[in-house]
Coordinates of C-alpha atoms and ligand atoms in Angstrom, one line a residue:
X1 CA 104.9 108.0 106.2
X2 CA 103.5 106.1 103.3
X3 CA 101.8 102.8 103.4
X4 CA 105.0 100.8 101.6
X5 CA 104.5 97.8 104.1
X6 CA 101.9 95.3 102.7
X7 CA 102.1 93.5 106.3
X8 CA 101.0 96.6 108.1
X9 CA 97.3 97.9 107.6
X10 CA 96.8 101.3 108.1
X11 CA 93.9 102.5 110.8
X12 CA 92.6 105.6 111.2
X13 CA 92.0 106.8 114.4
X14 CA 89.4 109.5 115.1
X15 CA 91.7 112.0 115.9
X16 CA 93.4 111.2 112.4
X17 CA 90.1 111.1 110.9
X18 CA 89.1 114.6 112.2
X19 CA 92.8 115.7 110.9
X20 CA 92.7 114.5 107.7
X21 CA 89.1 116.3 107.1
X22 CA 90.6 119.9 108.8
X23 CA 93.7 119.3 106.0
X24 CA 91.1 118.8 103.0
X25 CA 88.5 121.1 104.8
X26 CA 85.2 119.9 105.6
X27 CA 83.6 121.5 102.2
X28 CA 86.8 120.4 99.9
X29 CA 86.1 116.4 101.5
X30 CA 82.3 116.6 101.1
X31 CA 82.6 118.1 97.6
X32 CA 85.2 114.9 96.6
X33 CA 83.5 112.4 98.6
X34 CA 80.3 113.0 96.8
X35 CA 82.6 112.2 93.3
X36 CA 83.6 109.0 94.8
X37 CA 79.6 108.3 95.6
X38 CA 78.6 109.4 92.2
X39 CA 81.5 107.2 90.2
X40 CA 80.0 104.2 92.3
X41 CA 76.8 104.7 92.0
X42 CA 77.4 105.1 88.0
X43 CA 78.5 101.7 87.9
X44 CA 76.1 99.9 90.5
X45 CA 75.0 96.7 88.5
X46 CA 79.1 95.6 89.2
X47 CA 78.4 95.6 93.2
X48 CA 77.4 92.5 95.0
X49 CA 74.4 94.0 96.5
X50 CA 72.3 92.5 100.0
X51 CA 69.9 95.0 102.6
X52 CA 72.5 95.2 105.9
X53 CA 72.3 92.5 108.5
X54 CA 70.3 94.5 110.9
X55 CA 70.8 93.1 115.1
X56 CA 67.6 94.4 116.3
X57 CA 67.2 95.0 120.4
X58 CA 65.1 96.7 123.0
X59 CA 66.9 100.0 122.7
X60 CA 68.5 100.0 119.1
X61 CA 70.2 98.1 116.2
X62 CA 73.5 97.1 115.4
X63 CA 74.3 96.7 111.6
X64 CA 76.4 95.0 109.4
X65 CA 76.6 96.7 105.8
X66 CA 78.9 94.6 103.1
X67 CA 79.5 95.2 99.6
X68 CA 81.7 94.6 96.4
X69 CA 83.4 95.9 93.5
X70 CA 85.1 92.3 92.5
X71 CA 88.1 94.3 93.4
X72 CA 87.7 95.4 96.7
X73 CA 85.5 94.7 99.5
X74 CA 84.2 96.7 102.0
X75 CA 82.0 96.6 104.9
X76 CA 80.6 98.9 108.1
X77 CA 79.6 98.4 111.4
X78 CA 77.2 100.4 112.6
X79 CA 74.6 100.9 115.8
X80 CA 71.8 103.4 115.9
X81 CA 70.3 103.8 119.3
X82 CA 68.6 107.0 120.0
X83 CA 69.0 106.6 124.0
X84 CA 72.3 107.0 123.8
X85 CA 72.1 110.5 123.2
X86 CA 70.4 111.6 126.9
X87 CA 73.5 109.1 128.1
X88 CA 76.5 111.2 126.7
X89 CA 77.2 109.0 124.1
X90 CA 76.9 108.9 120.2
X91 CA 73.7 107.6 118.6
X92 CA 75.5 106.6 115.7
X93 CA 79.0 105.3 115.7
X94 CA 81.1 102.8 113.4
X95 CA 84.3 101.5 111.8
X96 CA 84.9 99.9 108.6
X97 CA 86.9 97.9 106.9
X98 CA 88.3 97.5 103.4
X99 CA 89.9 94.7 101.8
X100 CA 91.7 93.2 98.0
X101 CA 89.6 90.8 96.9
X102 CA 92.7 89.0 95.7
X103 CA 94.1 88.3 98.6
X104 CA 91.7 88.8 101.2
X105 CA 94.0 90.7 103.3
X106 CA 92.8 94.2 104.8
X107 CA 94.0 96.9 103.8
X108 CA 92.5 99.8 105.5
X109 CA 90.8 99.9 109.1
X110 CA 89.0 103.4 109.9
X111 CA 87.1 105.1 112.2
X112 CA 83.4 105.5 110.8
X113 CA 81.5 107.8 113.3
X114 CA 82.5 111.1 111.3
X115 CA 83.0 109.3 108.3
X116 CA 79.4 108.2 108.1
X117 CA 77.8 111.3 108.8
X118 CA 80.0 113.1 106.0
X119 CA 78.9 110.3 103.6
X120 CA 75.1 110.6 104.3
X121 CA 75.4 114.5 103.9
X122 CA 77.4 113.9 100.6
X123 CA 74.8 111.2 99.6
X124 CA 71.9 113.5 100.7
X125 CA 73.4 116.4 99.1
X126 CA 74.3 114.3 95.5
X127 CA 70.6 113.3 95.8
X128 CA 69.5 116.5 96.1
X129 CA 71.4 118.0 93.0
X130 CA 68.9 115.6 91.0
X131 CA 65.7 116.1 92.8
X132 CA 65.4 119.7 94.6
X133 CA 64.1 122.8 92.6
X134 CA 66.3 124.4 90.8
X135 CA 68.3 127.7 92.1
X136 CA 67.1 126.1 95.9
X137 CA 68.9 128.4 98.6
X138 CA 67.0 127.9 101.5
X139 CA 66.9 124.3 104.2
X140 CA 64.6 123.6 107.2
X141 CA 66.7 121.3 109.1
X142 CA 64.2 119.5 111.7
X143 CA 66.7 117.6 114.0
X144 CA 69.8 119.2 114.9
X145 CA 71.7 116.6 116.6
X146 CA 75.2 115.2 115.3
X147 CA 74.3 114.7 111.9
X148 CA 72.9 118.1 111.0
X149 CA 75.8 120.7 110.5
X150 CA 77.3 118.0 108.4
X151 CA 73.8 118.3 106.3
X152 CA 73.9 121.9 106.3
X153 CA 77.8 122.0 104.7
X154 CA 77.2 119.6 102.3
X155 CA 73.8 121.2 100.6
X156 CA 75.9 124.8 100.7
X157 CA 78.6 123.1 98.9
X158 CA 76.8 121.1 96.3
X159 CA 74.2 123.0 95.7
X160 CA 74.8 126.2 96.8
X161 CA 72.3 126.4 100.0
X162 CA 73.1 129.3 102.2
X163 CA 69.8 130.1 104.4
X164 CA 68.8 127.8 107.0
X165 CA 65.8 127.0 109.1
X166 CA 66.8 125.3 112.1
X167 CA 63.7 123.4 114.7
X168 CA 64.4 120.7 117.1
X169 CA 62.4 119.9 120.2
X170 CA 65.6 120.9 122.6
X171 CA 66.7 124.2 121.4
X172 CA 69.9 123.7 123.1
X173 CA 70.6 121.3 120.2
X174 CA 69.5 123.8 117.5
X175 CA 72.0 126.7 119.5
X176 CA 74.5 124.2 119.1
X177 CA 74.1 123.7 115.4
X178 CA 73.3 127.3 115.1
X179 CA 77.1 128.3 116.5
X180 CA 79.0 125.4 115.2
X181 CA 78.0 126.7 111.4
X182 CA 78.8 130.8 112.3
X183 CA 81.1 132.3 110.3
X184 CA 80.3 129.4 107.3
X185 CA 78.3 131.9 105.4
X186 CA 75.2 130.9 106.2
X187 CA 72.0 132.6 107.8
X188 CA 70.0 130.7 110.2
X189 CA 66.8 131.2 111.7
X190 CA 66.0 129.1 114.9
X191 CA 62.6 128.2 114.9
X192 CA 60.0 126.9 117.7
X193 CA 58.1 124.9 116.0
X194 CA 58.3 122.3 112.9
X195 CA 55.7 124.2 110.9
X196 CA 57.5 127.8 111.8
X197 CA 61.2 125.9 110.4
X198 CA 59.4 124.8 107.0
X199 CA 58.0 128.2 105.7
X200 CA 59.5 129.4 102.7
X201 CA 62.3 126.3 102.5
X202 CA 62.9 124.7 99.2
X203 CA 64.6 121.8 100.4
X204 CA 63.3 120.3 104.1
X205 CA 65.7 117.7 105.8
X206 CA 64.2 115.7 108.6
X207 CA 67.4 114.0 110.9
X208 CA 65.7 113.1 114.3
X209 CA 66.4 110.4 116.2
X210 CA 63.5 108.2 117.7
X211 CA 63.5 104.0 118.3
X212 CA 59.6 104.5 117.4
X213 CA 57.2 105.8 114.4
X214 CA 57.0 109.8 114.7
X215 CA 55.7 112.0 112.3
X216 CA 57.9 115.4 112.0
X217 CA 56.3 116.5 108.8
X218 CA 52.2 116.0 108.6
X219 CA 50.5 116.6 104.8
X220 CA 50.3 120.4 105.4
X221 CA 53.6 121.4 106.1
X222 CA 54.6 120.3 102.5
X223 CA 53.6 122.6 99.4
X224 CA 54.2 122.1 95.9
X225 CA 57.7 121.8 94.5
X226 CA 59.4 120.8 97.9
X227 CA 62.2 118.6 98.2
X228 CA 62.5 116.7 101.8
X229 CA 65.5 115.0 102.4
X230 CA 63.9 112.3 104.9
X231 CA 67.6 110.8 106.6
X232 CA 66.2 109.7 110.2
X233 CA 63.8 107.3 109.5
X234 CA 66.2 104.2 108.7
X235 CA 64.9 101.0 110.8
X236 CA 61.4 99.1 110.5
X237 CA 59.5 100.8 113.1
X238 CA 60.8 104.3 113.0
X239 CA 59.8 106.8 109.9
X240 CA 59.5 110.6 110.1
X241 CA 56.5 111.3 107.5
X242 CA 53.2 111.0 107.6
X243 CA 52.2 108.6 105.4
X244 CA 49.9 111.0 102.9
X245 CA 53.6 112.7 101.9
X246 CA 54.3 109.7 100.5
X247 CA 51.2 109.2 98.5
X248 CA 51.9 112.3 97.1
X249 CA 56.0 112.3 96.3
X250 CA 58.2 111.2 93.7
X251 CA 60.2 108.7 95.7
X252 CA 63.6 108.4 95.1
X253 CA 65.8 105.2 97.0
X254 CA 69.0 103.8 97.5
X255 CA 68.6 100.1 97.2
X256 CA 64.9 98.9 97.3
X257 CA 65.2 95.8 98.6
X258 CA 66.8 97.7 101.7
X259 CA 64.8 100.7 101.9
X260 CA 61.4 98.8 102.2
X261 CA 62.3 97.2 105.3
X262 CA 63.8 100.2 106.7
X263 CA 62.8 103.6 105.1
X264 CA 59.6 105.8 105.4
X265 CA 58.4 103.8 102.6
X266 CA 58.0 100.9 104.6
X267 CA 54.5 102.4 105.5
X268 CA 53.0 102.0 101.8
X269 CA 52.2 98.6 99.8
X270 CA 55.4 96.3 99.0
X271 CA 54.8 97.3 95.3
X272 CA 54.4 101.2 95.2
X273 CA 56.9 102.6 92.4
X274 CA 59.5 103.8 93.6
X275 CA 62.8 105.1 91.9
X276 CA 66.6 104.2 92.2
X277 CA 68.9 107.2 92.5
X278 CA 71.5 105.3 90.4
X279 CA 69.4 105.1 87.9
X280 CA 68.3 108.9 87.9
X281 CA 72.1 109.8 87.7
X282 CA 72.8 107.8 84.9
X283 CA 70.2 109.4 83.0
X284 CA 67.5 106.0 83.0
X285 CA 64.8 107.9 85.2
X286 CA 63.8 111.7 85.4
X287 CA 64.9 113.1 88.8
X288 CA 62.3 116.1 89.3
X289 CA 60.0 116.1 86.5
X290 CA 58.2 119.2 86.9
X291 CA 58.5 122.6 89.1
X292 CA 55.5 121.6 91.4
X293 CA 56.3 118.0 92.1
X294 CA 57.3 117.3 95.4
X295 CA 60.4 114.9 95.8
X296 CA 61.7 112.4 98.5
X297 CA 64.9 111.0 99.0
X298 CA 63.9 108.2 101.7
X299 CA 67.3 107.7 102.9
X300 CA 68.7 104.7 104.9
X301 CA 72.2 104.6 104.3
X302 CA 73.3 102.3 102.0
X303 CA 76.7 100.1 102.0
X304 CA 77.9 101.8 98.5
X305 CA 77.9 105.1 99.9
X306 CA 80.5 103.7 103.2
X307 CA 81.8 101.6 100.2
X308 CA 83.2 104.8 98.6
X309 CA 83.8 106.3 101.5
X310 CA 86.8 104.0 102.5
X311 CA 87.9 104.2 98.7
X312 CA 87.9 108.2 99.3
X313 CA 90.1 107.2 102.6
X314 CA 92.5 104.6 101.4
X315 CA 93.6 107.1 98.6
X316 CA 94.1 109.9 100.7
X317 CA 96.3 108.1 102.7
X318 CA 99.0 108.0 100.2
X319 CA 99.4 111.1 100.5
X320 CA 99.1 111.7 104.1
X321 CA 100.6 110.6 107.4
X322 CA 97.0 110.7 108.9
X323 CA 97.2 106.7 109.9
X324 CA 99.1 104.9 112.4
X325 CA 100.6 101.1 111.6
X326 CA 98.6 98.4 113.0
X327 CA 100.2 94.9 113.6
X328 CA 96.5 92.8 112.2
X329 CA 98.2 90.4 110.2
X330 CA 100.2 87.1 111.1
X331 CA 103.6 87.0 109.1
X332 CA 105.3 84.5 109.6
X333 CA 108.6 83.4 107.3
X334 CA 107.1 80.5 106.1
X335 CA 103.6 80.5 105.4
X336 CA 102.4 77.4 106.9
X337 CA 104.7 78.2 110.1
X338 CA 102.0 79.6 112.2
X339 CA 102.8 77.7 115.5
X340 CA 106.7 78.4 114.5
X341 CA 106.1 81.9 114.8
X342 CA 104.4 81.5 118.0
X343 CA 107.3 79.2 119.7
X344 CA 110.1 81.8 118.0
X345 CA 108.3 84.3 120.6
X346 CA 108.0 82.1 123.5
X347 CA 111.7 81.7 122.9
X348 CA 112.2 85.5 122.1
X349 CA 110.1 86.1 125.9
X350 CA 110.4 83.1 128.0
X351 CA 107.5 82.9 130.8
Ligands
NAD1 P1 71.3 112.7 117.4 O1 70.7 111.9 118.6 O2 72.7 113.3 117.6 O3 70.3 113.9 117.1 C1 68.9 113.7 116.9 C2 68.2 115.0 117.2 O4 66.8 114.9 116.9 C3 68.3 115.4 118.7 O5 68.8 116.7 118.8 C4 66.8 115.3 119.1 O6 66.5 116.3 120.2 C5 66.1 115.6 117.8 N1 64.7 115.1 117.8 C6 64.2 114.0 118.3 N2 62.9 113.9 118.1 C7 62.5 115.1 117.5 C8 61.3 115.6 117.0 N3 60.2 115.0 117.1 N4 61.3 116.9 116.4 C9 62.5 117.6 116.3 N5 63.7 117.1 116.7 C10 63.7 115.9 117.3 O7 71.3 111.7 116.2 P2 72.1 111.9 114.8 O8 73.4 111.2 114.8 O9 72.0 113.3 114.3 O10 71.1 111.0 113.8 C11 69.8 111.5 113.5 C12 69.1 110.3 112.8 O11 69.6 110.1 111.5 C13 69.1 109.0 113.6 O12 67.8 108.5 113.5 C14 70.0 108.2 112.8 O13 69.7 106.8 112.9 C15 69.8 108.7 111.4 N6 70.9 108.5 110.4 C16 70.6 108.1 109.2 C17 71.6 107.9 108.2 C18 71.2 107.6 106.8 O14 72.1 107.2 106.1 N7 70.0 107.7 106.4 C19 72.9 108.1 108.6 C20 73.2 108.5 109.9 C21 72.2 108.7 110.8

């Protein structure tokens, strides 16, 4: 099956979604997706760029995250509520959506729930090629809910990481990461405490899930030269640092504008420097600028990144039958024959 019909609009399913990521392989579609990041992020000053529209409630957010190329438009929807979790359901889950800005029409609709957490590991992991020290083999990964092995895979396939530190206040969740990643060539440790997961690690990725403030990493858990991947703190009112991290980090963003209402950095003065990852991959701004430096990527998640993500998708599918045909769009014969169309199926299905 190919997508020859410009009526139909392909959708992607989860169960596609997971089958099209066992045909590439996990590593093989993180490695490529982080390309597709990296092209669009090299040519950022073409998006049309706005912070998500962000549903705040008592128990979590649900998000709206747009952007353009002038070619195509894209956009996510997304919720983040940590209760979820204790209730057997997803934290995070989405869909997305991406469209020819000539027409208008659609022309992909996808699952999002394991595409997102493969783009924030690409992202994280593309971040990290620019920022951690360099020959880094070894992660703490505090947090090792459903974002984490996707972390893990990424880092070991961009960058080569291949030890692991694993803490998370339920160790069931840090068993289950543990297992998932066996046989991946990794070696983990599972660690009791925050402190115990952060010893020796070049590169420390905090992905916990809280609706409040918490601090996962205090000032003395971080020495010189350090890279923290900070990906859980992503909504005003819930960061994972303690604040004197900050004051004593490179910080490297997505989208300012975005990341000041939502990332750890929304703890410090509206005008601290900070510095735009685009512009450290296109060679504007140093990434790490000496061995002892410590680096943050405050990551929230930025449209872009689901952006190229559904680019990745869309051209996959011409080569794949990982899609099924959905009926979204009104055809009729003559354009302007809407209600036509609807009285040739009254007559095709009388009541
Ligand atoms: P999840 O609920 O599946 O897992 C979170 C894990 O964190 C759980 O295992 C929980 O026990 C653990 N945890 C909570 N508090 C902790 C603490 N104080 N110390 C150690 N562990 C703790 O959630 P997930 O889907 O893995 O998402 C994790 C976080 O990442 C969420 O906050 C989510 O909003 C965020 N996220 C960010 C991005 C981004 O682009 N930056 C993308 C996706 C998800």
């Amino acid at each position: 099956m190919t997508i020859a019909n410009l009526n139909i609009v392909p959708f992607v399913s989860v169960e596609n979604m997971m089958k099209l990521v066992l045909d590439i392989g996990v590593e093989r579609f993180l490695t490529d997706l982080a390309a597709y990041i990296e092209e669009d992020f090299r040519r950022w000053e073409l998006f049309d760029k706005t912070p998500r529209v962000a549903s705040h409630s008592h128990d979590g957010v649900i998000e709206l995250m747009p952007t353009s190329d002038g070619q195509l438009y894209g956009f996510k929807y997304v919720n983040g509520h940590p209760k979820n979790m204790r209730e057997g359901r997803q934290t995070v889950t989405a869909f997305g959506v991406l469209a020819d800005v000539g027409s208008g029409y659609p022309m992909l609709l996808t699952e999002m729930t394991i595409l997102t957490a493969l783009r924030t590991a690409a992202t994280s992991a593309v971040a990290a090629k620019y920022l951690a020290p360099k020959g880094s083999d070894t992660m703490a990964i505090i947090g090792n809910g459903a974002q984490s092995e996707f972390q893990a895979i990424a880092f070991k396939a961009l960058l080569g990481v291949n030890k692991l530190r694993l803490y998370d206040i339920d160790i069931s969740a840090s068993r289950k990461c543990a297992n998932n990643l066996e046989g991946l060539g990794f070696d983990i440790a599972i660690c009791t405490t925050g402190q115990e997961a952060v010893e020796g690690a070049h590169i420390i990725t905090t992905v916990t899930a809280d609706k409040q403030s918490a601090t996962i990493l205090t000032d003395n858990m971080v020495g010189a030269g350090v890279h923290i991947n900070a990906v859980g703190g992503d909504c005003p009112g819930k960061t994972e640092l303690h604040r004197d991290i900050l004051l004593r980090s490179h910080i490297v963003v997505e989208y300012p504008p975005q990341t000041r209402i939502e990332g750890e950095i929304q703890q410090l003065s509206p005008d601290h420097p900070v510095t735009e990852l685009w512009q450290v991959m296109i060679g504007k701004t140093a990434g790490r600028r000496d061995p002892r430096e410590i680096t943050l990527f405050d990551s929230v998640g930025f449209a872009i990144e689901d952006f190229s993500a559904l680019r990745y998708v869309r051209d996959q599918l011409r080569h794949t039958k990982r899609f099924d045909e959905l009926d979204l769009l009104a055809d009729p014969d003559e354009p302007r024959d809407l209600f036509g169309m609807l009285l040739r199926q009254a007559a095709k299905e009388p009541a």
